[in-house]
Short mmCIF file of C-alpha atoms in Angstrom, two decimals:
data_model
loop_
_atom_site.label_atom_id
_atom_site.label_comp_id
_atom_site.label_asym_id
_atom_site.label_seq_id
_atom_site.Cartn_x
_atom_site.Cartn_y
_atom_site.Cartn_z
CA UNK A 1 -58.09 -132.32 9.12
CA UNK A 2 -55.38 -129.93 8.88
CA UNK A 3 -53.07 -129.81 12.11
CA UNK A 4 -50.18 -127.78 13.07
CA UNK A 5 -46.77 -128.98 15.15
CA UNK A 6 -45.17 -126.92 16.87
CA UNK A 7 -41.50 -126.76 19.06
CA UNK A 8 -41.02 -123.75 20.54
CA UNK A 9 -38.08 -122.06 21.00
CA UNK A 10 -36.93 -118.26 21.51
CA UNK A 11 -34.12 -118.39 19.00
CA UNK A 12 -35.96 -121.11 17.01
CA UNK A 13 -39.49 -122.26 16.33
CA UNK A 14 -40.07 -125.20 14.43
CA UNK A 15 -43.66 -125.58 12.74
CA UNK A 16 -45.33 -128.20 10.12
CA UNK A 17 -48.80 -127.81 8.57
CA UNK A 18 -49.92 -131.21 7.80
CA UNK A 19 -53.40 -132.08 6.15
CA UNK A 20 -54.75 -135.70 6.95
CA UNK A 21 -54.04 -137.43 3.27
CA UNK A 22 -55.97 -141.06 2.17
CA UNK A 23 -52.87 -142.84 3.22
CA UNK A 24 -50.12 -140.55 4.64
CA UNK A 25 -50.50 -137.16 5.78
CA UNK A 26 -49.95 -134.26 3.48
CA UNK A 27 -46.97 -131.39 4.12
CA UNK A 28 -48.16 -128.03 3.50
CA UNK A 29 -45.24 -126.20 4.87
CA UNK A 30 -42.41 -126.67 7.07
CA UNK A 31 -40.22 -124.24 8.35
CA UNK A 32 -39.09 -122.53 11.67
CA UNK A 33 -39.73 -119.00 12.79
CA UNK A 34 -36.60 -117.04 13.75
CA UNK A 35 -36.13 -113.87 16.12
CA UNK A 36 -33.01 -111.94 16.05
CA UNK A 37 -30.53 -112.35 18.87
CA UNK A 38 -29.48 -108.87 18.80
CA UNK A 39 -33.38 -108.28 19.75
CA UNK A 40 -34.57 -107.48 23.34
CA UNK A 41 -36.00 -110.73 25.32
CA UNK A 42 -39.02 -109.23 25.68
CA UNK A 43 -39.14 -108.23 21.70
CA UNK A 44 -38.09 -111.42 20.14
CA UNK A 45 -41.13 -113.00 22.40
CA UNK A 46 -43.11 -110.52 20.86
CA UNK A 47 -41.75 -111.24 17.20
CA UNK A 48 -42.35 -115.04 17.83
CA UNK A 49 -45.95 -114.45 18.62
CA UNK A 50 -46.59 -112.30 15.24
CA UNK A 51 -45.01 -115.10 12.94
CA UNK A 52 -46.99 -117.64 14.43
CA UNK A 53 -50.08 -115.56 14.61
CA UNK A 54 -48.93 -115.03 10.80
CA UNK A 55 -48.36 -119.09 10.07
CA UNK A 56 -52.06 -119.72 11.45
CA UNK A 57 -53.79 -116.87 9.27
CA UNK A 58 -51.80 -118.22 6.70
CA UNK A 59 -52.71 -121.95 6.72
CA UNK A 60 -55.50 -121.48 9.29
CA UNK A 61 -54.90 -125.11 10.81
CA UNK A 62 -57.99 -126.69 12.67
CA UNK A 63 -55.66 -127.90 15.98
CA UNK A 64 -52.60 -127.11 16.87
CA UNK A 65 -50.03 -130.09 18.48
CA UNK A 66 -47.33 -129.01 20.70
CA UNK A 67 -45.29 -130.80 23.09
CA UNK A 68 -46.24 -131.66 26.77
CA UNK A 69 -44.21 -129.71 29.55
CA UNK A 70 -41.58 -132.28 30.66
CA UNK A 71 -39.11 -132.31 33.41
CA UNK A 72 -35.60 -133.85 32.08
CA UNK A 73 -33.98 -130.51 30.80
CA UNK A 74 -32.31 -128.25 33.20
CA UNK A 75 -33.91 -125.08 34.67
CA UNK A 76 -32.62 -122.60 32.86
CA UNK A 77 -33.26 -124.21 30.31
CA UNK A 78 -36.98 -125.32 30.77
CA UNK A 79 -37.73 -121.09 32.07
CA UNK A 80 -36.70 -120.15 28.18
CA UNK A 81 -38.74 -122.81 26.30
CA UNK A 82 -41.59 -122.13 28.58
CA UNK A 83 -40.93 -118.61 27.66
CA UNK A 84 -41.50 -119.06 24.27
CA UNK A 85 -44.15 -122.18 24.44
CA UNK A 86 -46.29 -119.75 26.56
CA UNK A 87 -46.26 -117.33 23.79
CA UNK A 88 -47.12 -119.79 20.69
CA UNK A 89 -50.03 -121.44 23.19
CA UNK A 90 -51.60 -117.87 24.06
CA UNK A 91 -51.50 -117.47 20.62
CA UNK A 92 -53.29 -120.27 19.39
CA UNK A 93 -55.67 -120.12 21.86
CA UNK A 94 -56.52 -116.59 21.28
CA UNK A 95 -56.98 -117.75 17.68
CA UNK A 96 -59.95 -119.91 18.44
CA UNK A 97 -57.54 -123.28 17.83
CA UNK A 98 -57.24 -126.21 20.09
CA UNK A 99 -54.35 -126.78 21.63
CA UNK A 100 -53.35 -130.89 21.87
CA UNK A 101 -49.83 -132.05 23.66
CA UNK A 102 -48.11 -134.91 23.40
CA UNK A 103 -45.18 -136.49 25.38
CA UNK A 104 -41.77 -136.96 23.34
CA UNK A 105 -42.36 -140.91 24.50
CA UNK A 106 -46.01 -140.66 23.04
CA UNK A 107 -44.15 -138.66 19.59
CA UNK A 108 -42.00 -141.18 19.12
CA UNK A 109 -44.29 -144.25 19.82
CA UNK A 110 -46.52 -142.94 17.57
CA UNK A 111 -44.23 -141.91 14.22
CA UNK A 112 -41.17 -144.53 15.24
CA UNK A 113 -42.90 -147.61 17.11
CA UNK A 114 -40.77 -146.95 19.73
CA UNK A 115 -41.24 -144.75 22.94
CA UNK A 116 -37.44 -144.93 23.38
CA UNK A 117 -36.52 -144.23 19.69
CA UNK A 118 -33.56 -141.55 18.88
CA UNK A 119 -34.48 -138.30 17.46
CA UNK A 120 -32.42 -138.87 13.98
CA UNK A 121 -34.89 -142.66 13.31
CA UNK A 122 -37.79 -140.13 14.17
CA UNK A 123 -36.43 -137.49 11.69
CA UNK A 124 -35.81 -140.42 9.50
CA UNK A 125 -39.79 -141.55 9.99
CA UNK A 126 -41.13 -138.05 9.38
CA UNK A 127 -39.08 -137.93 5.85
CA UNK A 128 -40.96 -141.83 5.25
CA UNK A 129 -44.08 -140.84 6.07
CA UNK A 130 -44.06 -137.47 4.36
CA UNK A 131 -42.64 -138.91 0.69
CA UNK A 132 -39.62 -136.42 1.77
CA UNK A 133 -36.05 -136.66 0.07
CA UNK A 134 -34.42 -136.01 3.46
CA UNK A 135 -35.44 -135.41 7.28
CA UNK A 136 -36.54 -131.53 7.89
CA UNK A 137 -33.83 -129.53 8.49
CA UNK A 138 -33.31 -128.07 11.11
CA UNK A 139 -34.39 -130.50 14.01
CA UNK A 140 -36.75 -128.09 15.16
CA UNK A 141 -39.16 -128.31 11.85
CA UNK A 142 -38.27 -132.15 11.76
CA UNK A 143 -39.92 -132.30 15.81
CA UNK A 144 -43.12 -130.22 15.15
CA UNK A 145 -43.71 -132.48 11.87
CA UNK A 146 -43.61 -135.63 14.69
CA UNK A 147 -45.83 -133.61 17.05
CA UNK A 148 -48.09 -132.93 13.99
CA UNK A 149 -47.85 -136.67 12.78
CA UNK A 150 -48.54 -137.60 16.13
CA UNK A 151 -51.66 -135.96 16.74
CA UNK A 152 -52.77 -137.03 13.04
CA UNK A 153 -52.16 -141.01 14.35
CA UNK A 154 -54.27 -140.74 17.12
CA UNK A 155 -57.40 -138.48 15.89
CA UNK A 156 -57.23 -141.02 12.83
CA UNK A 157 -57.26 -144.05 15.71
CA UNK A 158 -59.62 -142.59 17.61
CA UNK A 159 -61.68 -141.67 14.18
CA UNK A 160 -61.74 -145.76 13.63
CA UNK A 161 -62.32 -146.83 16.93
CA UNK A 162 -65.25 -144.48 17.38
CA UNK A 163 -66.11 -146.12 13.51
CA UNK A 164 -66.09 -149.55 14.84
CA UNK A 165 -67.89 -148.40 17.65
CA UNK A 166 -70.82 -147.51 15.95
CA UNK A 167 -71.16 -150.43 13.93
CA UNK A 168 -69.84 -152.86 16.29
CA UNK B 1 -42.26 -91.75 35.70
CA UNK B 2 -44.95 -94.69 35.55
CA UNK B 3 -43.74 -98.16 35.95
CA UNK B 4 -45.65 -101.09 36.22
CA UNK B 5 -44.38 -104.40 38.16
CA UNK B 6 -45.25 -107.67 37.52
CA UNK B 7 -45.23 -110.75 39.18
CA UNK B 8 -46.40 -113.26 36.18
CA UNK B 9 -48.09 -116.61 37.19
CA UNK B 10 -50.61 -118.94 35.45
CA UNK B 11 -52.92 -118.93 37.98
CA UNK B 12 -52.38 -115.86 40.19
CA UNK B 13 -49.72 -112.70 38.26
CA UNK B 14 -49.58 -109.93 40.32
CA UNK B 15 -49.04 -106.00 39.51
CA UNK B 16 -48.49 -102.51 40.71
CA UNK B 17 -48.52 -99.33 38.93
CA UNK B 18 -46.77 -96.88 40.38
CA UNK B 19 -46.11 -93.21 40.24
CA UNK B 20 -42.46 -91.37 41.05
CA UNK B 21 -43.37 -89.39 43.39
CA UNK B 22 -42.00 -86.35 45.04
CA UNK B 23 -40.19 -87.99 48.00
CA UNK B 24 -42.05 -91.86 47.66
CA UNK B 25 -43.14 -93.81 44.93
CA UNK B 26 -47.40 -93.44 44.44
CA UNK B 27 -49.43 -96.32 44.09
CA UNK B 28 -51.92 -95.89 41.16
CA UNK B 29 -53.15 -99.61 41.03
CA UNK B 30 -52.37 -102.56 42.71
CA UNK B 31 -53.84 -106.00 41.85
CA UNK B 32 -53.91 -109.46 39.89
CA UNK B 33 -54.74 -111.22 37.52
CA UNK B 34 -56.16 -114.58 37.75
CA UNK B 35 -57.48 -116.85 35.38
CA UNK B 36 -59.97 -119.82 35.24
CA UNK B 37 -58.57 -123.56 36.82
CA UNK B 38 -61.48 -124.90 34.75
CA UNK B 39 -60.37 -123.58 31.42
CA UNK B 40 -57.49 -125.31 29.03
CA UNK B 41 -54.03 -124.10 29.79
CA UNK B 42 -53.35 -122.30 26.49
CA UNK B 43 -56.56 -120.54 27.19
CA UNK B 44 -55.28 -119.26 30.61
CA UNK B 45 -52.18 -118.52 29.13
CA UNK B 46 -54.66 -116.42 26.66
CA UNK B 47 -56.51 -115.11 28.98
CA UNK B 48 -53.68 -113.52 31.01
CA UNK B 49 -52.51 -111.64 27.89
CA UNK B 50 -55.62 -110.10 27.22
CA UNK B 51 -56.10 -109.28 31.09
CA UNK B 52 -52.48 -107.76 30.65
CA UNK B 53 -52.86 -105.73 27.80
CA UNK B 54 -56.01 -104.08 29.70
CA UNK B 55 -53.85 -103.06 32.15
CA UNK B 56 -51.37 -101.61 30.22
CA UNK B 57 -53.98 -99.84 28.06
CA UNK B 58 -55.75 -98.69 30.92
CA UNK B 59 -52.82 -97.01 32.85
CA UNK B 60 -50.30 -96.24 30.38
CA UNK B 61 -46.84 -97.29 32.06
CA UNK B 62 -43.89 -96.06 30.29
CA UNK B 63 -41.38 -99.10 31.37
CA UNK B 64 -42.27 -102.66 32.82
CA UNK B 65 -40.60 -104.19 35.87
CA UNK B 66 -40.44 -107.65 36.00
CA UNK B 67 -38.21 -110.46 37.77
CA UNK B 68 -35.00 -111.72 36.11
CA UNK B 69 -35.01 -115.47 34.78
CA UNK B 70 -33.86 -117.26 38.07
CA UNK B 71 -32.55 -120.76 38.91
CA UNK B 72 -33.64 -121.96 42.08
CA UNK B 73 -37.08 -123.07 41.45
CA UNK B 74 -37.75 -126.75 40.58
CA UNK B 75 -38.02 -127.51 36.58
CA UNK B 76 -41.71 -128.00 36.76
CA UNK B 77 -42.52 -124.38 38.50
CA UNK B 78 -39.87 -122.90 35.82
CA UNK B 79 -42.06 -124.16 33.11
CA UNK B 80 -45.33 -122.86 34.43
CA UNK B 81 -43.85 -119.45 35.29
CA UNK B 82 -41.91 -119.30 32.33
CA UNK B 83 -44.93 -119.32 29.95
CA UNK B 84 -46.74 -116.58 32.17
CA UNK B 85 -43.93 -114.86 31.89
CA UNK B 86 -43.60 -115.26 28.56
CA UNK B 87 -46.99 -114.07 27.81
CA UNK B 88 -46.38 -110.87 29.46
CA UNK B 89 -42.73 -109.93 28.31
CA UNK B 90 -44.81 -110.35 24.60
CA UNK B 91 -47.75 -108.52 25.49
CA UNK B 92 -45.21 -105.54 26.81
CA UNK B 93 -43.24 -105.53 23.92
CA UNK B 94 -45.83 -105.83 21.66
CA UNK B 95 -47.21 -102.56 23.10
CA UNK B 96 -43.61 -101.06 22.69
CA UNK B 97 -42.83 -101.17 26.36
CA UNK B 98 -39.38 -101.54 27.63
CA UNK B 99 -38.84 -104.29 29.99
CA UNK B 100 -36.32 -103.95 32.69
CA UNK B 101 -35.42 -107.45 34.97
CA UNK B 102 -34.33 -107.58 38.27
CA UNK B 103 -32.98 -110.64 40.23
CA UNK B 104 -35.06 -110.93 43.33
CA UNK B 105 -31.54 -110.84 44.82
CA UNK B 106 -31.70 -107.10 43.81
CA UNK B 107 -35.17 -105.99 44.74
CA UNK B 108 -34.82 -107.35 47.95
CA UNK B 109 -31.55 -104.92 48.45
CA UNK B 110 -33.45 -102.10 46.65
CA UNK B 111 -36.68 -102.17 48.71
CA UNK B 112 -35.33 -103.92 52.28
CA UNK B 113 -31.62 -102.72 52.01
CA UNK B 114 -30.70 -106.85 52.55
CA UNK B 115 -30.75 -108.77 49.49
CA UNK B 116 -31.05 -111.64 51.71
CA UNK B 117 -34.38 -110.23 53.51
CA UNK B 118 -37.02 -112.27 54.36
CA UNK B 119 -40.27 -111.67 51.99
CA UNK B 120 -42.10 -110.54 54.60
CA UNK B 121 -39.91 -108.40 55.57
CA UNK B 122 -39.43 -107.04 52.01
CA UNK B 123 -43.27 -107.09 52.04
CA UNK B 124 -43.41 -104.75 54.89
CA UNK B 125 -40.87 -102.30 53.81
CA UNK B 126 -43.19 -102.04 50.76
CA UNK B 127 -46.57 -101.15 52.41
CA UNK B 128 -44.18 -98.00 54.45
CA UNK B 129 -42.74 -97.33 51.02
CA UNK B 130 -46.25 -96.81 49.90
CA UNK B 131 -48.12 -95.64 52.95
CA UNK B 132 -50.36 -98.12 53.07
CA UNK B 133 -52.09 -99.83 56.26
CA UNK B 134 -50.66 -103.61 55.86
CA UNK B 135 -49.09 -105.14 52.97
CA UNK B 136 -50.77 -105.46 49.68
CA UNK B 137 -52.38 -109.54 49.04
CA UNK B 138 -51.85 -111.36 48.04
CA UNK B 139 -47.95 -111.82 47.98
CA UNK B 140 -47.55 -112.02 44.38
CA UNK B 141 -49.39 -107.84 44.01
CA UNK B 142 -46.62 -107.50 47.48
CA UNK B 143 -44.10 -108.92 44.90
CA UNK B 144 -45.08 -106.75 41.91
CA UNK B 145 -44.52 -103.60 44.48
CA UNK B 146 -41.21 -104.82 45.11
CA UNK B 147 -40.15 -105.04 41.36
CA UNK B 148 -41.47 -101.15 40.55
CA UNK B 149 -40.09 -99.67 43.85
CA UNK B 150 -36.89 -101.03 42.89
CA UNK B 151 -37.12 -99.79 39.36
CA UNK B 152 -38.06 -96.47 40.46
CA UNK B 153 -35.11 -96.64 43.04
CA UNK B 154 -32.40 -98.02 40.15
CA UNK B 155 -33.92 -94.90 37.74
CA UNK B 156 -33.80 -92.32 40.62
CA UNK B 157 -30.86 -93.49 41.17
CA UNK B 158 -29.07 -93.55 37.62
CA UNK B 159 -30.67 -90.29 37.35
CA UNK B 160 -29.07 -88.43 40.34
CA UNK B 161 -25.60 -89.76 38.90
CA UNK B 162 -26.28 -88.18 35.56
CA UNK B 163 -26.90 -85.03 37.46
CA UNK B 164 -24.24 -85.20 39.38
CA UNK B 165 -22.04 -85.78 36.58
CA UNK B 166 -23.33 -82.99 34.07
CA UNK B 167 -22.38 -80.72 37.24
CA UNK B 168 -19.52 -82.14 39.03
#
């Protein structure tokens, strides 16, 4: 299974294509898509929605994780990253890819073993669990390789339970 | 001048396309797009693209009107209408489309003369504006009115300063 994290953000979008490996996941690339301030709004939504359209043709990923709308940031705030997350999930979903979204509790339960766990021992995890010298840099890549790790831990779990299942 | 107002929503966005006219603004179409409850969000958020790029391709609108980022809505609502709204600021830049915002503050001054008005008042003032029997429905095509009278109002305005200017 290859699955692709996403944090979206108008100035920066962090993205990680991971493939399901035999005993850790596998990075295929890592990065963050950038629009240029100087840009219209309305254009540098536009620009975010070609390089992601661009990252899936690329690495054509079978699911796409993203994070869950939550409610702790202010409103300004949450009206510009639902800006932008409404232009990466239109875009997936016009792509033929499931969408999947996980909680930053959930993220961090699942790559830290701990629901409460601080964003640099998550960054800290990802580099662990992806054989990586150092966290992702920025933050933004280092969160969508959690979302993507994330989603990886619980198809695998539900892979095994459904396993046990049918030989149970 | 053809400018096309938008009111964007997940569920329910409304529009209006309307004409400058010779002494009021012309409505050419005035409706909205909805999309499918059953359906997975990033779909909807897909399908509203698609639906919004129709319009545009079927009328041809040479600016979009569309409401300013605001601040007074709950985080939750913010989300949702900041990924419809980021959908269509995309899809009208991605057509080469200017987008011009307005704070409902402002439309409500432009179309009801009180930027305090109440929106049915402001919805009234619109079905005079455009000569129609009762106010367009639902509120959010009422709403879309709104944004492209004021538009047409700011232009007409800006215009008759430039004129003034060149002459004076």
């Amino acid at each position: 299974m290859r699955v692709l994290g996403v944090d979206p953000g108008i100035a920066t979008t962090g993205f990680a294509v991971l493939d399901r490996g035999g005993s850790a996941p596998v990075p295929v690339a890592i990065g963050t898509l950038r629009t240029a301030a100087r840009l219209p709004h309305a254009q540098r939504l536009a620009d975010l929605a070609g390089g992601f359209r661009e990252v899936i043709a690329e690495h054509r990923p079978e699911v796409v994780a993203a994070e869950r709308v939550f409610f702790s940031v202010n409103v300004r705030t949450a009206m510009a990253v639902g800006q932008a997350s409404g232009v990466i999930l239109a875009a997936a979903a016009a792509a033929g890819i499931p969408v999947f979204d996980y909680t930053p509790t959930e993220v961090k339960l699942s790559v830290a073993g701990v629901g409460t766990a601080p964003k640099q021992q998550v960054a800290s995890m990802v580099a662990a669990l992806l054989r990586l010298d150092a966290p992702p840099q920025p933050a933004d890549a280092a969160d969508a390789c959690a979302l993507a790790i994330c989603h990886l831990n619980r198809s695998g779990l539900a892979r095994a339970l459904a396993a046990q299942g049918a030989s149970g």
